[in-house]
CSV table of C-alpha atoms in Angstrom, one decimal:
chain,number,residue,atom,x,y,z
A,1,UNK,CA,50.7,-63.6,-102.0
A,2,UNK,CA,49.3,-67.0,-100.7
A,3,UNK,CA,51.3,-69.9,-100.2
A,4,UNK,CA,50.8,-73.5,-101.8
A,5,UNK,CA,50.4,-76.5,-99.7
A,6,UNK,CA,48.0,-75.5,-97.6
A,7,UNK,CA,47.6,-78.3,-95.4
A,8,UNK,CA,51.1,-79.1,-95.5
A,9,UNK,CA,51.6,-75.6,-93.9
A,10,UNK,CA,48.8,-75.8,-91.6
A,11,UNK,CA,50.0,-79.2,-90.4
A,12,UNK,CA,53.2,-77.5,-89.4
A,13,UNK,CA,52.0,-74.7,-87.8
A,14,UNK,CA,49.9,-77.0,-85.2
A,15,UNK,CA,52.5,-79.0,-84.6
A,16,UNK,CA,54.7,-76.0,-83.5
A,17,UNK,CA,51.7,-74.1,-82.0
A,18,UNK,CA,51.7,-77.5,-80.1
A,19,UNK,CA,55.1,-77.9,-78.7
A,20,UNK,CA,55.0,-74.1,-77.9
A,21,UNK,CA,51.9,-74.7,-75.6
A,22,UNK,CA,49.5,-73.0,-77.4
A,23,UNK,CA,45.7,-72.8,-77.9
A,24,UNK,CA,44.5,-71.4,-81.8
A,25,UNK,CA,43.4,-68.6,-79.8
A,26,UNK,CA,46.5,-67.8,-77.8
A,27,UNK,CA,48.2,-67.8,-81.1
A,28,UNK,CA,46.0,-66.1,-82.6
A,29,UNK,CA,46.4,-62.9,-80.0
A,30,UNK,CA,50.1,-63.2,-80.1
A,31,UNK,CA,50.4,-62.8,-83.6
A,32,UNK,CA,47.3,-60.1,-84.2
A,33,UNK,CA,45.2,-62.7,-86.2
A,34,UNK,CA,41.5,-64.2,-85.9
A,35,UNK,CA,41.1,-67.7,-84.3
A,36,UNK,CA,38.9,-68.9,-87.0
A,37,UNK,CA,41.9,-67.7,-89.8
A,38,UNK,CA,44.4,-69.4,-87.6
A,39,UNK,CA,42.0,-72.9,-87.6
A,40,UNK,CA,40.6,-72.6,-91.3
A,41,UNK,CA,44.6,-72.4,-91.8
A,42,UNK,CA,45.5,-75.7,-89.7
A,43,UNK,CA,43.1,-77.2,-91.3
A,44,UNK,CA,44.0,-76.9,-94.4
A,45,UNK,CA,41.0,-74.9,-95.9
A,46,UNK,CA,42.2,-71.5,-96.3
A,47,UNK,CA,46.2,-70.4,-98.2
A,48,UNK,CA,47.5,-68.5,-95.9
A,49,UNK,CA,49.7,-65.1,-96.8
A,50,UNK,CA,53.5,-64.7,-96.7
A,51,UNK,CA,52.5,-61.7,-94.5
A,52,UNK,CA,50.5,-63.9,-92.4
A,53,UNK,CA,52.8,-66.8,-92.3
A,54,UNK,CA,55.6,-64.1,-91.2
A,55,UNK,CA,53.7,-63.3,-87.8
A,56,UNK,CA,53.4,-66.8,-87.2
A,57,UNK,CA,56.9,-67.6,-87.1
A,58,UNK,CA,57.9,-64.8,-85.5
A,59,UNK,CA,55.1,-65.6,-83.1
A,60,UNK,CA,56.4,-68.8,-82.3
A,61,UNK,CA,59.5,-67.8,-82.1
A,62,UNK,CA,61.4,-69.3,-85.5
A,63,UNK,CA,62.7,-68.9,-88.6
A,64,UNK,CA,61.6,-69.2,-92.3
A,65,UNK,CA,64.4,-72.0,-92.6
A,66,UNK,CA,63.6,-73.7,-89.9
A,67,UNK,CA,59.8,-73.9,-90.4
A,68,UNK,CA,60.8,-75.5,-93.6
A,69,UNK,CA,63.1,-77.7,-92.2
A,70,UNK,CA,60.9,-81.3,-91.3
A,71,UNK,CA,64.1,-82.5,-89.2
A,72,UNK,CA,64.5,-79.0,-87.4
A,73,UNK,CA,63.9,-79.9,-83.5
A,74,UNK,CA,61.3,-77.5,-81.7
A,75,UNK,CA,62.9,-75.9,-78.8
A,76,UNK,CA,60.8,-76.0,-75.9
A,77,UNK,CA,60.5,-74.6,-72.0
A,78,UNK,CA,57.5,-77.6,-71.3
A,79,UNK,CA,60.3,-79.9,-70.2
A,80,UNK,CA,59.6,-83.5,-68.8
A,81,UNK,CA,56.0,-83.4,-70.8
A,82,UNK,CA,53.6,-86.5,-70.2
A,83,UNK,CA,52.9,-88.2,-73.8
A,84,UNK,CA,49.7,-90.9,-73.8
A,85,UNK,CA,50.2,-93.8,-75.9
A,86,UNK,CA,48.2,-96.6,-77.2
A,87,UNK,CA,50.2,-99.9,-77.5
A,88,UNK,CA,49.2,-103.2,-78.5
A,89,UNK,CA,49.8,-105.0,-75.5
A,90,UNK,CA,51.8,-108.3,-76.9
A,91,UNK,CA,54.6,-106.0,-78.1
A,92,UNK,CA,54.4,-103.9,-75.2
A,93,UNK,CA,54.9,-107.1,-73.1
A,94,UNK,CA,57.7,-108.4,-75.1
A,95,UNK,CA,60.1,-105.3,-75.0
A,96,UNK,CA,59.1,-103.1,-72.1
A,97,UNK,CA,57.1,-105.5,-69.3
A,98,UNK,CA,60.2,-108.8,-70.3
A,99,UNK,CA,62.6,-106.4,-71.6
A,100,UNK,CA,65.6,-107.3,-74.1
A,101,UNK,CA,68.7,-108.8,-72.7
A,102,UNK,CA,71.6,-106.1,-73.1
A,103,UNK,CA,73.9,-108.7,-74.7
A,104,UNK,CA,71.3,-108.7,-77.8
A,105,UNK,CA,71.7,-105.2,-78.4
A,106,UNK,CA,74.7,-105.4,-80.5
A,107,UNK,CA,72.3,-107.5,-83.0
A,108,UNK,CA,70.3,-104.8,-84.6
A,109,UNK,CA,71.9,-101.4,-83.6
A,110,UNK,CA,74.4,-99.3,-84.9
A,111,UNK,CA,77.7,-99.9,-82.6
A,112,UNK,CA,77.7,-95.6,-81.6
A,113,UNK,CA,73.8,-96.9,-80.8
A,114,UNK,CA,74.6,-100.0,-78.9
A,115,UNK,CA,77.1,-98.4,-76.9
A,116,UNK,CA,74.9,-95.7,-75.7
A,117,UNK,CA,71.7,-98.3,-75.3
A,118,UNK,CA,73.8,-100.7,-73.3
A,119,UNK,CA,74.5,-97.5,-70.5
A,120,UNK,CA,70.9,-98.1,-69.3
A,121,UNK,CA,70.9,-101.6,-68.7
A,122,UNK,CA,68.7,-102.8,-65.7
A,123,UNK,CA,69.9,-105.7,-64.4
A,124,UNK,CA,70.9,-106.8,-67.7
A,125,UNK,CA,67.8,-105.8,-69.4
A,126,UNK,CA,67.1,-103.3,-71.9
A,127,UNK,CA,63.3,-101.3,-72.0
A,128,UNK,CA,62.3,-100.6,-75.4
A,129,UNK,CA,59.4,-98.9,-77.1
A,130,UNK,CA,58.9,-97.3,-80.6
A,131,UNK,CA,56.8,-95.5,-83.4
A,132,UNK,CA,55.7,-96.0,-87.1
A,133,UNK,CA,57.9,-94.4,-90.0
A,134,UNK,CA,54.6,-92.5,-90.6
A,135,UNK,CA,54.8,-90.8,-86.5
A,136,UNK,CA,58.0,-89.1,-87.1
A,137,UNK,CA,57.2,-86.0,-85.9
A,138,UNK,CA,55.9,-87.3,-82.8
A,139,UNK,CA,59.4,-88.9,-82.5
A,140,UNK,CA,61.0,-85.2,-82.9
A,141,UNK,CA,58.4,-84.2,-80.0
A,142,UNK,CA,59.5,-86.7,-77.4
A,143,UNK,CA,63.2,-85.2,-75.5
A,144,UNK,CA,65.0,-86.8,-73.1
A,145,UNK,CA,63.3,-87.4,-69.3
A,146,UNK,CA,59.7,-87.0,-71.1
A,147,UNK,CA,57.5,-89.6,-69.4
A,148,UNK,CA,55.2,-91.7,-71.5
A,149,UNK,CA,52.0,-93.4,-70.2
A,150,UNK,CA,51.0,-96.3,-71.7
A,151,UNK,CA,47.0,-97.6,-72.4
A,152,UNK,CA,45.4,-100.4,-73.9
A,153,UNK,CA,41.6,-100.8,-74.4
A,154,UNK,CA,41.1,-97.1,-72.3
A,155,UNK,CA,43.1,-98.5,-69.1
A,156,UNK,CA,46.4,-96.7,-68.6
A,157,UNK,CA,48.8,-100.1,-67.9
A,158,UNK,CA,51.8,-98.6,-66.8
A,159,UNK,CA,54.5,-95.4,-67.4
A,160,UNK,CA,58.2,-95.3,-67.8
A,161,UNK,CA,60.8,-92.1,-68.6
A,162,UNK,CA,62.4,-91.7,-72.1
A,163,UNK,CA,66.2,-92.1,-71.8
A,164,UNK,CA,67.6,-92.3,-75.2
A,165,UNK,CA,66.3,-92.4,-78.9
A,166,UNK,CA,67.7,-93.7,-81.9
A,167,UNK,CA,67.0,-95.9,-85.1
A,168,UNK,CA,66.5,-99.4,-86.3
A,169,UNK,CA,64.5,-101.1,-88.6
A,170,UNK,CA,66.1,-104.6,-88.2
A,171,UNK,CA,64.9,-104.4,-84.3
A,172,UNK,CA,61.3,-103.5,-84.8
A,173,UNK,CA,60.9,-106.5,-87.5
A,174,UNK,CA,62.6,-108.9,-85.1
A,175,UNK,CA,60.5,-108.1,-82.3
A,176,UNK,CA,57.8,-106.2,-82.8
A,177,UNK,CA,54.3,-107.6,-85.3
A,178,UNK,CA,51.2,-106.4,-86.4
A,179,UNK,CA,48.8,-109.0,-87.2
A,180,UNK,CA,46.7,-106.8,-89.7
A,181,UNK,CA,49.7,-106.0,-91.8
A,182,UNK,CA,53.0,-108.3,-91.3
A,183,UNK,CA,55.5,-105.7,-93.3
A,184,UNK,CA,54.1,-102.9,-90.8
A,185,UNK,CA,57.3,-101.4,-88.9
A,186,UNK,CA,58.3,-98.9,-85.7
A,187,UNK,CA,61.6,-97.8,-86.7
A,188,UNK,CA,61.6,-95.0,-84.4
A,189,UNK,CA,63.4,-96.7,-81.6
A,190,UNK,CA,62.6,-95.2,-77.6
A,191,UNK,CA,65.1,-96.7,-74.8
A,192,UNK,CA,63.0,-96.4,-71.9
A,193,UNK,CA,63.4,-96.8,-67.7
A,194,UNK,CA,61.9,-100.0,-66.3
A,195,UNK,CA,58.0,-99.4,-66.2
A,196,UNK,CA,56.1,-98.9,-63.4
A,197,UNK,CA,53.0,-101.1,-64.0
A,198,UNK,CA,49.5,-99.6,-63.6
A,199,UNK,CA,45.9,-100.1,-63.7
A,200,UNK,CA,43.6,-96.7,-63.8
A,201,UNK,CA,41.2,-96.1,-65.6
A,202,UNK,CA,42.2,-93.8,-68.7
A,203,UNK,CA,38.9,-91.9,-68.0
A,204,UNK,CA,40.5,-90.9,-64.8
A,205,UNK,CA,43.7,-89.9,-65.8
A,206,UNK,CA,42.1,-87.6,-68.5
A,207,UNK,CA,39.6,-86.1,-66.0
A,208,UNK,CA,42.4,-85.0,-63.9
A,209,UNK,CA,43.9,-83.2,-66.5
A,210,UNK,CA,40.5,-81.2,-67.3
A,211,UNK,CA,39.5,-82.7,-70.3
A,212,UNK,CA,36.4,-83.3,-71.8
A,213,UNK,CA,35.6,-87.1,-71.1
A,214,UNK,CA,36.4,-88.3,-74.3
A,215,UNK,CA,39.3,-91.1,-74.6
A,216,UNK,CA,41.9,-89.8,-76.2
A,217,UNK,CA,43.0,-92.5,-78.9
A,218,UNK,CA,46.7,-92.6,-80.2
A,219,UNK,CA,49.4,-91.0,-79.7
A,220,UNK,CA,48.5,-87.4,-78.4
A,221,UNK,CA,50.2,-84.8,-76.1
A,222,UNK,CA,48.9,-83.1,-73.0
A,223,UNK,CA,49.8,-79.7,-73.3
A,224,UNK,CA,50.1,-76.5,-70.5
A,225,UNK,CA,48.1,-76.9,-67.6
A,226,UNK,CA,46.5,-80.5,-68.1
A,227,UNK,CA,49.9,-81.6,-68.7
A,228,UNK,CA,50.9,-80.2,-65.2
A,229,UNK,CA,47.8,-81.9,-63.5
A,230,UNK,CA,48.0,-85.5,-65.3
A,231,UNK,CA,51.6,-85.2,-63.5
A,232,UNK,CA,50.6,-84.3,-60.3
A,233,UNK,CA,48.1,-87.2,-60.7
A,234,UNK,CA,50.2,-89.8,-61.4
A,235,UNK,CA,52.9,-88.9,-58.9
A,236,UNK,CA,49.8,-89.2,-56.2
A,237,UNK,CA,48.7,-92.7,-57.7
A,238,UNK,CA,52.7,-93.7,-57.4
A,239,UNK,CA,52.6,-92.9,-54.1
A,240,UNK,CA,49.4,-95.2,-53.0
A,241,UNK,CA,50.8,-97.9,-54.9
């Protein structure tokens, strides 16, 4: 029996192959399928079986519920990950290079929220950084201690460690604009450490992660072993600096 939704379905199996580490054909061995099934599937071109769809989950190590479940929170062992992000850089100087004062925080967050934000306060600033409505599942991806590396116009500008996450519409419409589309919002709310300011080439950074030289645009995750290498990269370049 095939399953409807096919690229709903495939989209969830990538992201969990994803956050479990996996290449299509890793997965594909661990569960007994082909790698072109397992792709065709992801992509959203081919139903895929209960059968099939069992071996998966059980592959990746989760339930039928939880698969289901859009606010179900992946557990996984690739702790501290490195996430790339593209930022616009006016908003990325206004709440993460200036910071926010801690005594604004009260203004637009919930007061459990506030009281948590205001435990990171660097010298009475707050660092903060967020995500469209539309990159929720990316805001599922990011735990606690993940570092995120930050690029504008393929130069990596600086990185900082997530500390806390939360929620708030009324922050990211005070603060935060998009000059193609005024209504446009990041709701998903990142309280971050004081960045570490950069200036590498993005081409670099991906090179020493093995990739292919092609920028990487967005907001995507290194994964495995290039995720262990962009580390090891950036803690050399912290060093010289």
């Amino acid at each position: 029996m095939a399953i409807e939704k096919p690229i709903e379905i495939g989209n969830r199996i990538k992201e969990l192959r994803s956050l479990k580490g996996l290449s299509q054909e890793e997965l594909a061995n661990n569960c007994g399928l082909d790698r072109t099934y397992i792709n065709a599937v992801e992509k959203g071109k081919r139903n895929i079986t209960l059968v099939s769809l069992k071996r998966i989950t059980e592959s990746l190590n989760i339930t039928f519920k939880n698969f289901f479940d859009e606010n179900y929170i992946y557990p996984t062992a690739d702790a501290n990950k490195v996430f790339l992000i593209s930022c616009d850089t006016d908003n990325y100087n206004k709440t993460m290079i200036n910071g926010v004062k801690v005594s604004d925080i009260d203004k637009y967050f919930s007061e459990n929220d506030a009281e948590n934000i205001k435990k990171f306060a660097d010298n009475g600033l707050i660092y903060i950084w967020g995500t469209s409505s539309g990159n929720t599942s990316k805001f599922r991806e990011l735990n606690i201690n993940d570092v995120c590396v930050f690029s504008k116009q393929k130069k990596i500008i600086g990185t900082s460690t997530l500390l806390y996450k939360c929620e708030s519409t009324k922050f990211s419409k005070k603060f935060w604009k998009n000059k193609k589309n005024p209504d446009f919002i990041w709701p998903n709310i990142f309280i971050m450490s004081k960045p570490i300011e950069l200036n590498i080439d993005a081409y670099k950074l991906l090179e020493a992660g093995k990739y292919k030289k092609t920028f990487v645009q967005g907001f995507t995750i290194p994964r495995g072993k290039h995720n262990v290498l962009i580390k090891q990269y950036l803690e050399e370049k912290l060093k010289i600096n």
